[in-house]
Amino acid sequence: MSRKVTIIGAGSVGSTITYTMAVNGLASEIVMIDVNTERALGEAMDIRQGTPFCSPIQIYAGTYEDAKDSDVVVITSGMPRKAGQSRIDLAQTNVDVIREIAPEIVKHAPDAIYILVSNPVDVLTYTFCKVSGLPENRIIGSGTILDTARLRSRLAEYLSISQKSIHAYVMGEHGDSSFVPWSTARVGSVEILDDKGGFNFTGRIKAKLNPEEIEQYIRTSGGKIIERKGATFYAIAISVCHIVDCLFGSSNRVMTVSSMLHGEYGIDDVCLSIPFIFGPQGICGNVLPAMTEQELEKLQHSADVLKGVIKQVNI
Amino acid sequence: MSRKVTIIGAGSVGSTITYTMAVNGLASEIVMIDVNTERALGEAMDIRQGTPFCSPIQIYAGTYEDAKDSDVVVITSGMPRKAGQSRIDLAQTNVDVIREIAPEIVKHAPDAIYILVSNPVDVLTYTFCKVSGLPENRIIGSGTILDTARLRSRLAEYLSISQKSIHAYVMGEHGDSSFVPWSTARVGSVEILDDKGGFNFTGRIKAKLNPEEIEQYIRTSGGKIIERKGATFYAIAISVCHIVDCLFGSSNRVMTVSSMLHGEYGIDDVCLSIPFIFGPQGICGNVLPAMTEQELEKLQHSADVLKGVIKQVNI
Amino acid sequence: MSRKVTIIGAGSVGSTITYTMAVNGLASEIVMIDVNTERALGEAMDIRQGTPFCSPIQIYAGTYEDAKDSDVVVITSGMPRKAGQSRIDLAQTNVDVIREIAPEIVKHAPDAIYILVSNPVDVLTYTFCKVSGLPENRIIGSGTILDTARLRSRLAEYLSISQKSIHAYVMGEHGDSSFVPWSTARVGSVEILDDKGGFNFTGRIKAKLNPEEIEQYIRTSGGKIIERKGATFYAIAISVCHIVDCLFGSSNRVMTVSSMLHGEYGIDDVCLSIPFIFGPQGICGNVLPAMTEQELEKLQHSADVLKGVIKQVNI
Amino acid sequence: MSRKVTIIGAGSVGSTITYTMAVNGLASEIVMIDVNTERALGEAMDIRQGTPFCSPIQIYAGTYEDAKDSDVVVITSGMPRKAGQSRIDLAQTNVDVIREIAPEIVKHAPDAIYILVSNPVDVLTYTFCKVSGLPENRIIGSGTILDTARLRSRLAEYLSISQKSIHAYVMGEHGDSSFVPWSTARVGSVEILDDKGGFNFTGRIKAKLNPEEIEQYIRTSGGKIIERKGATFYAIAISVCHIVDCLFGSSNRVMTVSSMLHGEYGIDDVCLSIPFIFGPQGICGNVLPAMTEQELEKLQHSADVLKGVIKQVNI
Ligand SMILES: NC(=O)c1ccc[n+]([C@@H]2O[C@H](COP(=O)([O-])OP(=O)(O)OC[C@H]3O[C@@H](n4cnc5c(N)ncnc54)[C@H](O)[C@@H]3O)[C@@H](O)[C@H]2O)c1
Ligand SMILES: NC(=O)c1ccc[n+]([C@@H]2O[C@H](COP(=O)([O-])OP(=O)(O)OC[C@H]3O[C@@H](n4cnc5c(N)ncnc54)[C@H](O)[C@@H]3O)[C@@H](O)[C@H]2O)c1
Ligand SMILES: NC(=O)c1ccc[n+]([C@@H]2O[C@H](COP(=O)([O-])OP(=O)(O)OC[C@H]3O[C@@H](n4cnc5c(N)ncnc54)[C@H](O)[C@@H]3O)[C@@H](O)[C@H]2O)c1
Ligand SMILES: NC(=O)c1ccc[n+]([C@@H]2O[C@H](COP(=O)([O-])OP(=O)(O)OC[C@H]3O[C@@H](n4cnc5c(N)ncnc54)[C@H](O)[C@@H]3O)[C@@H](O)[C@H]2O)c1
């Protein structure tokens, strides 16, 4: 009946996730854990003082003991990506953070579903699968859910149409080797790139979509936001809350998140994003669109890049 | 800033729509108009007395004068379909109701967007286009939005997956000649009927989808509910509120609603449902998937059926 | 994590409650149980078909077995009050329904919190306390929560101010002996009846509040709505959903609901409404305002009326 | 129908307000204006990329021209309070910012309701009243709405009861001279400080409330959060969104916000917080509780402090 979430890492991302859950009433209790306890106390206090205008919710800074009975644990601890720094560079430092955190939290919240957000998210999801001892279906990396959101909001601007009517994904690594399988992308039921006049919109600027430009926009937009404001946290927070919403719901959704692959598209023993089915039980399947030869190569390349990193770090 | 809606017809459907808007805070002011003024007063009073637990909203039974400055007008007046009665049989009676209402309401709410719900909805949408003097883009029939919702909720049960991840439509008449263009139906990015193993779901009953059975289910479920409880009003009310939500939003959505056709798929001068784009400005385009020969024939047949009715009634 | 509700009685009230929970996403699973299984099937189907536009939720007609693991059970089965009929007249018939239902449902949902809605609600709440074998704190009668909502929405109209800023209660029986302890009623922090100029509202009609008229309005408005539309179900459904929302929340609320008294204001062994504190654990306290001599007499009178009925029926 | 908000100042507070409106669907269009255009672009981009999971909303960085047709303008530009710095110290700098902004924004959004948030908020609200040329009722300072939220959340913790059931206010300056009129504070209908046993809560720690300690907590908690995390923005953002929600609603609410006084409690020509009534038309009245002699003196003192500042700055 209660919905308890533990957030590890009360930085910009973790705090914004907590705040979002207070605003939209997603959880009934949230524990914030951070090595910087002053920060966790300050963030929890700032959020809690706004709750008279929200649905009832308990929010407090706590310890691993307080994570007891959590339904969901979100891991956002670690170092954010610096301007110019590649996501992969951060790997070892943050793998070590995960290795440190995993036994502590799993001891107190053995039945929770875990969402990994810290970067490099695919590598850390893989790490958590290996070191936590939990079944893989209860471990979800936010993966390219953010990139997919960026793709949809960008296409929505181009097409002057709501993102809800745009069905397109970013797959692979949450990083430079991600890609869009355009052959599967649709607005309503019409292929976005080869619309043969199927899309008729009074007054729309008939600008030809430039797929490369859009992919480039998505890949660089994290970096661009960091340049402009120092960090990215709003879109990722909403995306993570969307995952939590699905876990708390009663049915399964299809979204690109990062999870262990077992032969899908011929790929094995790596975590990356393809359209997975998940819901209250965690990951429970996937929906694999037929892709072009070229798209399959890009996915394979992305898997190779990630395997390369995994080999270089000490898990 | 305010969001004013007028509901004409305070019967089961009109009242449930009003109630839904009170519960989810969609509107800030709702006027209910009905020839049965006692009924309108009673329904408004029952709903209004629950508003202490809702977002602030004003709800009252009124007259056409009270409709002034409405942003949206929803027309649900008329006779509901009786058990066994075909939707088409009701045509003339309800056409006459529309002809009577149209000048009254248009005089007081000339700038509103109009949503037609009464049956036969496609014929009445057509009638309202002809007699209201309003631009066609501000006239929307609920059309097959309800049938599409029924299709998606049925497929969701079969596939054990959320309706949000199912992209499929019912097109044509809201009535016996409606059909599903299965070739365009997808779960995630995978074709529903020809999934070539693309849909992998641990623990799902691998029941083969039977498209005919599902279409039959959709076409008969209105009648089935009427048999069981005497009327249908919940699903249609949510569907209409979804249309209103799109009109009040800031972007355009793709949904199957009924609107005047002008050569789409070679069809002209009839209102029926295809995936239209609509938003704050009303209907502003459409998204026309390529369909199979057979599907195109079904759409043409649906148009012919409706044209047959239109010819027989006095508009 | 999941939020499962069982609704016993799929009539107007039970179905509207189910519908409301679908619309506002309050529950993740709802079972509807009714002796009229066709009705339950029809209502569940009508609501379920609208869920593609709602948060994910499972809704189905079921049996007592399906109530397993329910967090909340709402009892709305029984006969509605007919026009002209006093609430007390219905007592014995509906007491018998409760006696029949109680062992069945308690067997399958022994840990749920129970909300009684059927009339005469105070007598049935008392009955359920006596026959269910459950701890009293997990049994809540909707009591005068509806009357309090009616009071606040009426005062809101008079004062042109939101009901959220009006703090006033109806206490006692949900029936003819209910009353408003006006000495405790406030708008903001100002006494409603003795405002000594504390309430200044540009443009407000300075109509003097007539407390007797307002109490009369509240006591008769159920009957008036029944006259006009045959039944009342919207305001009660919102009120019940508000109770459920509090049970699913993380903190305790003060509302007038019906629960067993143990000496409060000198009253014992009867269920009636005073401001109780309740939350996820059920009833956990009360907040008893100091009342005038006259108000205390009215409360005593209300208790006497209810005890009279309880004596006359066979529990 | 559309709900357009302009946010001036895309810092932590302004961006969190924008983000909150995206999450809860409060507005349909938001323009962010900041002298630091890169920051505004980055914040808007970060928020916008999360909107695929939200209600449709348009968010962009813009100029004063883009503010055209805004329904509400929120002013958060200016310097945040530094740790240790008194709110009053900031006065002149931020008065100058307001004097610079006012003619620009009023030219393009002459019909909007304005919410002042920057500090010292009472002085800036006063400044805006004097320099904008707009009617005072369309100018609202966030005032002690945040302090009231802090008070309620603190009392809620003490009493283990929802903030919604706690009716208490902080009045006067948003600053060191603010105070709580405890004689008017209630939980349900019972006086918080003099509860004569009226508050009975199974299992509650019967800790005696210490009013001085609580007031101290409220007055220092802004500073404490700034020490811990460098700034405060979550609780103020929710509070401001609550004001906007009231403006977009259809009825009037009572809240402590800052507005020009005209003889209330004998105070004149200063902006400070008492329980004002406001709604879609802006400020339209007030609800003035009878206070004790001591409380009235505190209010007078607060007014004197503010008048002192106003005299010292150049408006
Ligand atoms: N997956 C995505 O799409 C995505 C998007 C944005 C950010 N991120 C990642 O999220 C992470 C957090 O970003 P941020 O902006 O909140 O950073 P931040 O620096 O603001 O916060 C990180 C917090 O983690 C805490 N922390 C460090 N080690 C810890 C430990 N062992 N235990 C508990 N807490 C610890 C730090 O004290 C800090 O408060 C980064 O790794 C960032 O790259 C991921
Ligand atoms: N489009 C759909 O998918 C769909 C689904 C369900 C119902 N409907 C249709 O909606 C309509 C309403 O259904 P219902 O169940 O609410 O019926 P109902 O009988 O409960 O209500 C109809 C109301 O219209 C009123 N009315 C009749 N003539 C009027 C007039 N000239 N002016 C104002 N009010 C007038 C009646 O007094 C009555 O209160 C029916 O036509 C029904 O077939 C459509
Ligand atoms: N407390 C309040 O403020 C309030 C307000 C409105 C209605 N009510 C009460 O709620 C109750 C329901 O009202 P309604 O309008 O929904 O009535 P209704 O007649 O529409 O529905 C009652 C349902 O209960 C079912 N039922 C009867 N006996 C049953 C049994 N043994 N097991 C399971 N189901 C059984 C019936 O088949 C019917 O579907 C009435 O008692 C009414 O007085 C209370
Ligand atoms: N009233 C309250 O309860 C409350 C609570 C918290 C913060 N505040 C106040 O809100 C204000 C903003 O705080 P913050 O934390 O967002 O600060 P911040 O420094 O993060 O943001 C302030 C923004 O204003 C911009 N700005 C400065 N001058 C401007 C101008 N002339 N035009 C447009 N933009 C301009 C800056 O570029 C900056 O981006 C501060 O004054 C702070 O004291 C008030």
Coordinates of C-alpha atoms in Angstrom, one line a residue, chain A residues 161 187-188 190 195 197-202 204 206, chain B residues 253-255 257 259-265 273-278 283-289:
Chain A
I161 CA 2.9 17.4 -33.0
V187 CA 4.4 9.4 -36.3
G188 CA 1.0 7.9 -35.7
V190 CA 3.2 6.6 -40.6
D195 CA 6.1 9.4 -45.3
G197 CA 2.7 12.3 -48.2
G198 CA 1.0 10.5 -45.4
F199 CA 1.6 13.3 -43.0
N200 CA -0.6 16.4 -43.8
F201 CA -0.5 19.3 -41.5
T202 CA -2.0 22.6 -42.4
R204 CA 3.4 23.1 -40.9
K206 CA 7.5 21.4 -44.5
Chain B
R253 CA -2.2 14.9 -31.0
V254 CA -3.0 12.2 -33.4
M255 CA -6.3 10.3 -32.7
V257 CA -11.9 11.2 -34.4
S259 CA -14.2 15.0 -39.2
M260 CA -15.1 16.1 -42.7
L261 CA -13.0 14.3 -45.4
H262 CA -11.7 16.2 -48.4
G263 CA -10.2 13.6 -50.7
E264 CA -8.2 11.6 -48.1
Y265 CA -8.0 8.0 -49.4
S273 CA -12.7 8.6 -38.4
I274 CA -9.2 8.4 -39.7
P275 CA -6.1 9.5 -37.6
F276 CA -6.6 13.3 -37.5
I277 CA -4.2 15.8 -35.9
F278 CA -5.9 18.1 -33.6
I283 CA -8.5 19.8 -36.5
C284 CA -5.3 20.8 -38.3
G285 CA -4.2 17.8 -40.3
N286 CA -4.1 14.1 -40.5
V287 CA -1.6 11.2 -40.6
L288 CA -2.6 8.7 -43.2
P289 CA -0.9 5.3 -43.0

